[in-house]
mmCIF file of C-alpha atoms in Angstrom:
data_model
loop_
_atom_site.group_PDB
_atom_site.id
_atom_site.type_symbol
_atom_site.label_atom_id
_atom_site.label_comp_id
_atom_site.label_asym_id
_atom_site.label_seq_id
_atom_site.Cartn_x
_atom_site.Cartn_y
_atom_site.Cartn_z
ATOM 1 C CA MET A 642 25.634 18.373 -2.893
ATOM 2 C CA SER A 643 26.590 17.557 0.696
ATOM 3 C CA ALA A 644 24.622 15.286 3.026
ATOM 4 C CA SER A 645 23.683 18.356 5.071
ATOM 5 C CA ASP A 646 22.334 20.073 1.950
ATOM 6 C CA ASN A 647 20.263 16.992 1.118
ATOM 7 C CA VAL A 648 18.762 16.919 4.603
ATOM 8 C CA THR A 649 17.911 20.617 4.425
ATOM 9 C CA ARG A 650 16.344 20.189 0.995
ATOM 10 C CA LEU A 651 14.258 17.235 2.157
ATOM 11 C CA ALA A 652 13.311 19.050 5.374
ATOM 12 C CA ARG A 653 11.904 21.964 3.410
ATOM 13 C CA ARG A 654 9.979 19.557 1.224
ATOM 14 C CA ILE A 655 8.531 17.770 4.267
ATOM 15 C CA GLN A 656 7.605 21.105 5.848
ATOM 16 C CA LYS A 657 5.785 22.194 2.704
ATOM 17 C CA LEU A 658 3.890 18.918 2.376
ATOM 18 C CA SER A 659 3.010 18.429 6.018
ATOM 19 C CA GLY A 660 2.792 21.860 7.593
ATOM 20 C CA LEU A 661 5.151 20.693 10.365
ATOM 21 C CA PRO A 662 7.659 23.213 11.805
ATOM 22 C CA LEU A 663 11.003 23.330 10.000
ATOM 23 C CA TRP A 664 12.921 22.057 13.020
ATOM 24 C CA ARG A 665 10.643 19.023 13.251
ATOM 25 C CA SER A 666 10.852 18.481 9.502
ATOM 26 C CA ARG A 667 14.644 18.576 9.730
ATOM 27 C CA GLU A 668 14.606 15.915 12.476
ATOM 28 C CA LEU A 669 12.508 13.691 10.233
ATOM 29 C CA ALA A 670 14.616 14.332 7.147
ATOM 30 C CA GLY A 671 17.738 13.330 9.056
ATOM 31 C CA GLN A 672 16.346 9.813 9.477
ATOM 32 C CA VAL A 673 15.882 9.185 5.752
ATOM 33 C CA LYS A 674 18.921 8.846 3.522
ATOM 34 C CA VAL A 675 17.149 8.841 0.209
ATOM 35 C CA PHE A 676 17.432 10.225 -3.275
ATOM 36 C CA VAL A 677 14.342 9.815 -5.407
ATOM 37 C CA LYS A 678 15.712 9.783 -8.950
ATOM 38 C CA HIS A 679 12.641 8.382 -10.685
ATOM 39 C CA PRO A 680 9.430 9.055 -8.734
ATOM 40 C CA VAL A 681 6.806 6.326 -8.983
ATOM 41 C CA PRO A 682 3.916 7.520 -11.183
ATOM 42 C CA ASP A 683 0.454 7.767 -9.691
ATOM 43 C CA ALA A 684 -2.493 5.945 -11.168
ATOM 44 C CA VAL A 685 -4.004 8.452 -13.587
ATOM 45 C CA THR A 686 -7.719 7.839 -13.262
ATOM 46 C CA PRO A 687 -9.924 7.788 -10.156
ATOM 47 C CA ALA A 688 -11.219 4.377 -11.238
ATOM 48 C CA GLN A 689 -7.718 2.882 -11.300
ATOM 49 C CA ARG A 690 -6.911 4.397 -7.917
ATOM 50 C CA ARG A 691 -10.137 2.975 -6.497
ATOM 51 C CA PHE A 692 -9.426 -0.503 -7.849
ATOM 52 C CA GLU A 693 -5.878 -0.439 -6.488
ATOM 53 C CA ALA A 694 -7.184 0.664 -3.080
ATOM 54 C CA MET A 695 -9.626 -2.253 -3.083
ATOM 55 C CA VAL A 696 -6.734 -4.617 -3.822
ATOM 56 C CA VAL A 697 -4.779 -3.132 -0.893
ATOM 57 C CA SER A 698 -7.710 -3.794 1.428
ATOM 58 C CA ALA A 699 -7.999 -7.418 0.322
ATOM 59 C CA LEU A 700 -4.274 -8.120 0.631
ATOM 60 C CA ALA A 701 -3.805 -6.326 3.961
ATOM 61 C CA ASN A 702 -6.614 -8.274 5.578
ATOM 62 C CA THR A 703 -5.431 -11.537 4.024
ATOM 63 C CA PHE A 704 -1.853 -11.534 5.291
ATOM 64 C CA ARG A 705 -2.113 -9.343 8.425
ATOM 65 C CA ASP A 706 0.970 -10.428 10.430
ATOM 66 C CA ARG A 707 2.036 -13.624 8.653
ATOM 67 C CA GLN A 708 4.037 -12.369 5.709
ATOM 68 C CA SER A 709 7.141 -13.949 4.208
ATOM 69 C CA ASP A 710 10.426 -12.025 4.130
ATOM 70 C CA GLY A 711 8.785 -8.755 5.106
ATOM 71 C CA ALA A 712 6.554 -8.436 2.030
ATOM 72 C CA VAL A 713 3.695 -6.773 3.891
ATOM 73 C CA LEU A 714 1.129 -7.051 1.073
ATOM 74 C CA GLY A 715 2.789 -9.995 -0.652
ATOM 75 C CA VAL A 716 4.239 -7.678 -3.327
ATOM 76 C CA LEU A 717 8.016 -7.583 -3.856
ATOM 77 C CA PHE A 718 8.075 -4.833 -6.470
ATOM 78 C CA THR A 719 5.894 -3.165 -9.078
ATOM 79 C CA THR A 720 6.272 -1.989 -12.647
ATOM 80 C CA HIS A 721 4.217 0.660 -14.386
ATOM 81 C CA ASP A 722 3.073 1.492 -17.894
ATOM 82 C CA GLY A 723 0.974 4.619 -18.058
ATOM 83 C CA ASP A 724 -2.076 3.930 -15.933
ATOM 84 C CA GLY A 725 -1.252 0.227 -15.901
ATOM 85 C CA LEU A 726 0.208 -1.545 -12.885
ATOM 86 C CA THR A 727 1.925 -4.922 -12.584
ATOM 87 C CA LEU A 728 2.364 -6.509 -9.156
ATOM 88 C CA HIS A 729 5.325 -8.873 -8.844
ATOM 89 C CA LEU A 730 4.225 -11.169 -6.031
ATOM 90 C CA HIS A 731 6.404 -12.928 -3.478
ATOM 91 C CA PRO A 732 6.624 -16.574 -4.618
ATOM 92 C CA ALA A 733 5.621 -17.924 -1.186
ATOM 93 C CA MET A 734 2.582 -15.621 -0.998
ATOM 94 C CA ALA A 735 1.540 -15.393 -4.624
ATOM 95 C CA ASP A 736 -1.006 -18.198 -4.832
ATOM 96 C CA GLU A 737 -2.776 -17.123 -1.659
ATOM 97 C CA ALA A 738 -2.802 -13.505 -2.822
ATOM 98 C CA VAL A 739 -4.414 -14.495 -6.121
ATOM 99 C CA GLY A 740 -6.879 -16.785 -4.375
ATOM 100 C CA GLN A 741 -7.984 -14.054 -2.003
ATOM 101 C CA LEU A 742 -8.335 -11.441 -4.733
ATOM 102 C CA LEU A 743 -10.498 -13.822 -6.756
ATOM 103 C CA VAL A 744 -12.371 -15.458 -3.882
ATOM 104 C CA GLY A 745 -15.598 -13.632 -4.723
ATOM 105 C CA LEU A 746 -15.666 -15.443 -8.070
ATOM 106 C CA MET A 747 -15.953 -18.790 -6.380
ATOM 107 C CA ALA A 748 -19.405 -18.092 -4.951
ATOM 108 C CA THR A 749 -22.234 -17.908 -7.498
ATOM 109 C CA HIS A 750 -24.954 -16.787 -5.123
ATOM 110 C CA ARG A 751 -23.185 -14.804 -2.423
ATOM 111 C CA MET A 752 -20.033 -12.761 -1.907
ATOM 112 C CA VAL A 753 -17.440 -14.228 0.406
ATOM 113 C CA GLY A 754 -14.656 -11.676 0.168
ATOM 114 C CA GLY A 755 -12.061 -10.628 -2.366
ATOM 115 C CA VAL A 756 -12.438 -7.511 -4.490
ATOM 116 C CA ALA A 757 -15.994 -6.648 -5.428
ATOM 117 C CA GLY A 758 -16.544 -6.979 -9.166
ATOM 118 C CA VAL A 759 -13.152 -8.532 -9.885
ATOM 119 C CA ARG A 760 -12.805 -10.633 -13.042
ATOM 120 C CA TRP A 761 -9.761 -12.301 -14.533
ATOM 121 C CA SER A 762 -8.259 -13.427 -17.790
ATOM 122 C CA VAL A 763 -4.907 -14.662 -19.086
ATOM 123 C CA ARG A 764 -3.318 -12.419 -21.711
ATOM 124 C CA ASN A 765 0.032 -13.187 -23.306
ATOM 125 C CA GLY A 766 0.670 -15.639 -20.497
ATOM 126 C CA ARG A 767 -0.040 -13.079 -17.790
ATOM 127 C CA LEU A 768 -2.866 -13.078 -15.280
ATOM 128 C CA VAL A 769 -4.898 -9.881 -15.530
ATOM 129 C CA ILE A 770 -7.516 -8.922 -12.955
ATOM 130 C CA GLU A 771 -9.967 -6.205 -13.840
ATOM 131 C CA SER A 772 -13.106 -4.672 -12.475
ATOM 132 C CA ALA A 773 -16.498 -5.318 -14.011
ATOM 133 C CA ILE A 774 -17.654 -2.154 -12.238
ATOM 134 C CA LEU A 775 -14.761 0.235 -12.912
ATOM 135 C CA PRO A 776 -12.560 0.736 -15.989
ATOM 136 C CA ALA A 777 -9.438 -0.533 -14.233
ATOM 137 C CA ARG A 778 -7.074 -3.487 -14.320
ATOM 138 C CA ILE A 779 -3.908 -4.880 -12.722
ATOM 139 C CA THR A 780 -1.496 -7.531 -13.996
ATOM 140 C CA LEU A 781 -0.256 -10.169 -11.535
ATOM 141 C CA LEU A 782 3.060 -12.026 -11.878
ATOM 142 C CA ARG A 783 5.177 -14.186 -9.617
ATOM 143 C CA ALA A 784 8.433 -12.369 -8.954
ATOM 144 C CA ASP A 785 10.437 -15.518 -9.721
ATOM 145 C CA GLY A 786 8.800 -15.936 -13.129
ATOM 146 C CA ALA A 787 7.020 -19.205 -12.261
ATOM 147 C CA PRO A 788 3.366 -19.516 -13.338
ATOM 148 C CA LEU A 789 0.620 -18.411 -10.992
ATOM 149 C CA GLY A 790 -1.983 -20.881 -9.831
ATOM 150 C CA VAL A 791 -5.344 -19.797 -11.278
ATOM 151 C CA PRO A 792 -8.621 -21.572 -12.058
ATOM 152 C CA SER A 793 -8.314 -23.641 -15.212
ATOM 153 C CA VAL A 794 -11.424 -22.199 -16.874
ATOM 154 C CA LEU A 795 -13.077 -18.818 -16.838
ATOM 155 C CA PRO A 796 -15.929 -18.663 -14.332
ATOM 156 C CA ASP A 797 -19.458 -17.953 -15.558
ATOM 157 C CA GLU A 798 -19.399 -14.611 -13.777
ATOM 158 C CA PHE A 799 -16.876 -13.334 -16.304
ATOM 159 C CA VAL A 800 -19.489 -13.249 -19.062
ATOM 160 C CA VAL A 801 -22.681 -12.441 -17.154
ATOM 161 C CA PRO A 802 -23.856 -9.157 -15.632
ATOM 162 C CA VAL A 803 -22.274 -8.070 -12.368
ATOM 163 C CA HIS A 804 -23.981 -9.434 -9.279
ATOM 164 C CA ARG A 805 -26.142 -6.869 -7.479
ATOM 165 C CA ALA A 806 -24.356 -7.727 -4.227
ATOM 166 C CA GLU A 807 -21.030 -6.800 -5.789
ATOM 167 C CA VAL A 808 -22.300 -3.417 -6.963
ATOM 168 C CA THR A 809 -23.746 -2.673 -3.526
ATOM 169 C CA ARG A 810 -20.479 -3.623 -1.871
ATOM 170 C CA ALA A 811 -18.400 -1.563 -4.281
ATOM 171 C CA ASN A 812 -20.643 1.480 -3.818
ATOM 172 C CA LYS A 813 -19.868 1.507 -0.095
ATOM 173 C CA TRP A 814 -16.386 2.750 -0.982
ATOM 174 C CA ASP A 815 -17.936 6.104 -1.895
ATOM 175 C CA HIS A 816 -19.464 6.626 1.541
ATOM 176 C CA THR A 817 -16.672 5.768 3.963
ATOM 177 C CA GLY A 818 -14.201 8.277 5.397
ATOM 178 C CA ALA A 819 -12.417 10.468 2.833
ATOM 179 C CA PRO A 820 -12.700 8.272 -0.265
ATOM 180 C CA VAL A 821 -10.660 10.398 -2.692
ATOM 181 C CA VAL A 822 -7.715 10.757 -0.296
ATOM 182 C CA ARG A 823 -7.950 7.120 0.830
ATOM 183 C CA ASP A 824 -7.923 5.818 -2.740
ATOM 184 C CA LEU A 825 -4.937 7.997 -3.631
ATOM 185 C CA LEU A 826 -2.850 7.028 -0.588
ATOM 186 C CA TRP A 827 -3.623 3.312 -0.683
ATOM 187 C CA SER A 828 -2.920 3.238 -4.413
ATOM 188 C CA ARG A 829 0.391 4.999 -3.841
ATOM 189 C CA LEU A 830 1.375 2.475 -1.165
ATOM 190 C CA LEU A 831 0.521 -0.439 -3.441
ATOM 191 C CA ARG A 832 2.811 1.089 -6.073
ATOM 192 C CA ARG A 833 5.591 1.637 -3.484
ATOM 193 C CA PRO A 834 5.794 -1.660 -1.570
ATOM 194 C CA ALA A 835 9.174 -0.855 -0.022
ATOM 195 C CA LEU A 836 7.531 1.878 2.049
ATOM 196 C CA LEU A 837 5.249 -0.627 3.759
ATOM 197 C CA ASP A 838 7.927 -3.307 3.894
ATOM 198 C CA ARG A 839 10.178 -1.024 5.910
ATOM 199 C CA ALA A 840 7.964 -1.652 8.935
ATOM 200 C CA ALA A 841 8.683 -5.386 8.664
ATOM 201 C CA LEU A 842 12.478 -5.242 8.354
ATOM 202 C CA ALA A 843 13.259 -6.288 11.933
ATOM 203 C CA HIS A 844 11.212 -9.495 12.076
ATOM 204 C CA GLY A 845 10.035 -10.076 8.512
ATOM 205 C CA VAL A 846 6.425 -9.374 9.488
ATOM 206 C CA ALA A 847 4.280 -6.388 10.412
ATOM 207 C CA ASN A 848 0.657 -6.264 11.470
ATOM 208 C CA CYS A 849 -1.299 -4.714 8.606
ATOM 209 C CA TYR A 850 -5.088 -4.497 8.370
ATOM 210 C CA THR A 851 -7.953 -2.136 7.615
ATOM 211 C CA HIS A 852 -10.917 -0.920 9.608
ATOM 212 C CA GLY A 853 -13.508 -1.633 6.968
ATOM 213 C CA MET A 854 -12.921 0.773 4.098
ATOM 214 C CA SER A 855 -11.806 3.771 6.149
ATOM 215 C CA ASP A 856 -8.203 3.350 7.283
ATOM 216 C CA LEU A 857 -5.147 1.187 6.726
ATOM 217 C CA VAL A 858 -3.169 0.356 9.889
ATOM 218 C CA ILE A 859 0.485 -0.725 9.909
ATOM 219 C CA GLU A 860 1.894 -1.818 13.278
ATOM 220 C CA TRP A 861 5.329 -3.143 14.252
ATOM 221 C CA CYS A 862 7.595 -3.370 17.284
ATOM 222 C CA CYS A 863 11.336 -3.419 16.511
ATOM 223 C CA GLY A 864 13.550 -1.746 13.959
ATOM 224 C CA ASP A 865 12.773 1.654 12.477
ATOM 225 C CA SER A 866 11.030 4.299 14.503
ATOM 226 C CA VAL A 867 7.650 5.665 13.479
ATOM 227 C CA GLU A 868 9.400 8.896 12.557
ATOM 228 C CA ALA A 869 11.770 7.094 10.168
ATOM 229 C CA VAL A 870 8.977 5.205 8.370
ATOM 230 C CA PHE A 871 6.796 8.316 8.333
ATOM 231 C CA ALA A 872 9.603 10.447 6.909
ATOM 232 C CA ALA A 873 10.350 7.873 4.199
ATOM 233 C CA MET A 874 6.708 7.970 3.136
ATOM 234 C CA LEU A 875 6.779 11.769 2.926
ATOM 235 C CA ALA A 876 10.065 11.704 1.015
ATOM 236 C CA HIS A 877 8.601 9.289 -1.532
ATOM 237 C CA GLY A 878 5.593 11.444 -2.263
ATOM 238 C CA LEU A 879 2.835 9.785 -0.245
ATOM 239 C CA VAL A 880 1.137 13.082 0.621
ATOM 240 C CA ASP A 881 2.094 15.049 -2.496
ATOM 241 C CA GLY A 882 -0.783 17.248 -3.615
ATOM 242 C CA LEU A 883 -2.767 16.990 -0.380
ATOM 243 C CA ASP A 884 -3.771 20.039 1.612
ATOM 244 C CA PRO A 885 -1.099 20.320 4.345
ATOM 245 C CA VAL A 886 -3.847 21.145 6.841
ATOM 246 C CA GLY A 887 -4.730 17.783 8.350
ATOM 247 C CA ALA A 888 -2.487 15.847 5.951
ATOM 248 C CA VAL A 889 -0.343 14.459 8.759
ATOM 249 C CA GLU A 890 -0.462 14.023 12.510
ATOM 250 C CA LEU A 891 2.532 12.837 14.510
ATOM 251 C CA TYR A 892 2.296 11.789 18.158
ATOM 252 C CA GLY A 893 5.709 11.058 19.630
ATOM 253 C CA ALA A 894 4.420 9.957 23.038
ATOM 254 C CA SER A 895 2.377 7.121 21.533
ATOM 255 C CA ALA A 896 4.727 6.425 18.585
ATOM 256 C CA THR A 897 1.865 6.974 16.156
ATOM 257 C CA ALA A 898 1.581 8.829 12.872
ATOM 258 C CA MET A 899 -1.627 9.444 10.957
ATOM 259 C CA ILE A 900 -1.631 10.416 7.303
ATOM 260 C CA GLY A 901 -4.277 11.822 4.991
ATOM 261 C CA GLY A 902 -7.097 12.481 7.441
ATOM 262 C CA ARG A 903 -6.216 9.231 9.261
ATOM 263 C CA THR A 904 -6.641 7.022 6.211
ATOM 264 C CA VAL A 905 -3.146 5.589 6.880
ATOM 265 C CA ILE A 906 -2.083 4.919 10.472
ATOM 266 C CA LEU A 907 1.470 3.986 11.507
ATOM 267 C CA ARG A 908 1.965 2.637 15.000
ATOM 268 C CA ARG A 909 5.116 1.283 16.614
ATOM 269 C CA HIS A 910 4.660 -0.719 19.800
ATOM 270 C CA ALA A 911 7.175 -1.324 22.574
ATOM 271 C CA LEU A 912 10.137 -3.528 21.767
ATOM 272 C CA CYS A 913 9.519 -7.260 21.976
ATOM 273 C CA ASP A 914 11.811 -9.578 23.944
ATOM 274 C CA ASP A 915 14.003 -10.092 20.892
ATOM 275 C CA GLY A 916 14.082 -6.410 19.990
ATOM 276 C CA ASP A 917 16.951 -3.985 19.802
ATOM 277 C CA SER A 918 17.077 -0.252 20.322
ATOM 278 C CA PRO A 919 14.357 1.692 18.489
ATOM 279 C CA ASP A 920 16.685 3.403 16.060
ATOM 280 C CA ALA A 921 19.465 0.835 15.761
ATOM 281 C CA HIS A 922 18.874 0.375 12.048
ATOM 282 C CA ALA A 923 17.369 3.702 11.052
ATOM 283 C CA ALA A 924 20.521 5.778 11.354
ATOM 284 C CA ASP A 925 22.472 4.062 8.608
ATOM 285 C CA ARG A 926 19.867 2.469 6.358
ATOM 286 C CA THR A 927 19.515 3.773 2.834
ATOM 287 C CA GLU A 928 15.935 3.542 1.674
ATOM 288 C CA ALA A 929 15.796 1.573 -1.593
ATOM 289 C CA LEU A 930 12.437 2.111 -3.219
ATOM 290 C CA ARG A 931 11.473 -0.924 -5.280
#
């Protein structure tokens, strides 16, 4: 199949998923040289998707714009086993990532952050975090195989009822924005770290944060255009299964794309002093989904 055939095929897929005109979909498809041989599986259960979305929120607001080597959430790659998910963390970010995910466990009487209801254990030498509120879990590993820094003993909270404050905090996820769509999209991004990392290719960092529990914002200046990052996300199934009406919004004048009822926002600012042309890298980069 020729390159032109691949672009046309991807353009039709983007049009179907997004509701954008075919000509616009073809422009987007032309910026993504990608062949998705083995699509990344979604989390099966709503509980797992919710837990993964909560992890995204904690990591995004922990690292913001101070990542190492462009690992926007501190995750280099992921592996999957059914509904299970393993995050392979960047060695320079791993200990802080773990500390921030577990930070709520360090306060007996009040919550200070982290993932509401998170608990941990070591199983077969691997650190497993799970929710005491939801039937969901994630395995954490350092990508270089070195051991993760974790507390030496299990905290009391692991064997006592869930704090009321944690339940209240977790329940807020049901009443903010479009929770089902948000959980699905944030979970998908956690499972596809290369899609987020693409925004950080030029400088090794991107500004990533959430507005509470409603939307995830990814901002950058140099390197790929918003259209290129947006198209890569569509090509890798970010909006699969969503109603095309309102699934995406693309604003060329402000270099902004909004996905899934604005639960994911992409924004590219003007070039910085060290920047190059907006599309200098996008034309010949092959997207490698980790």
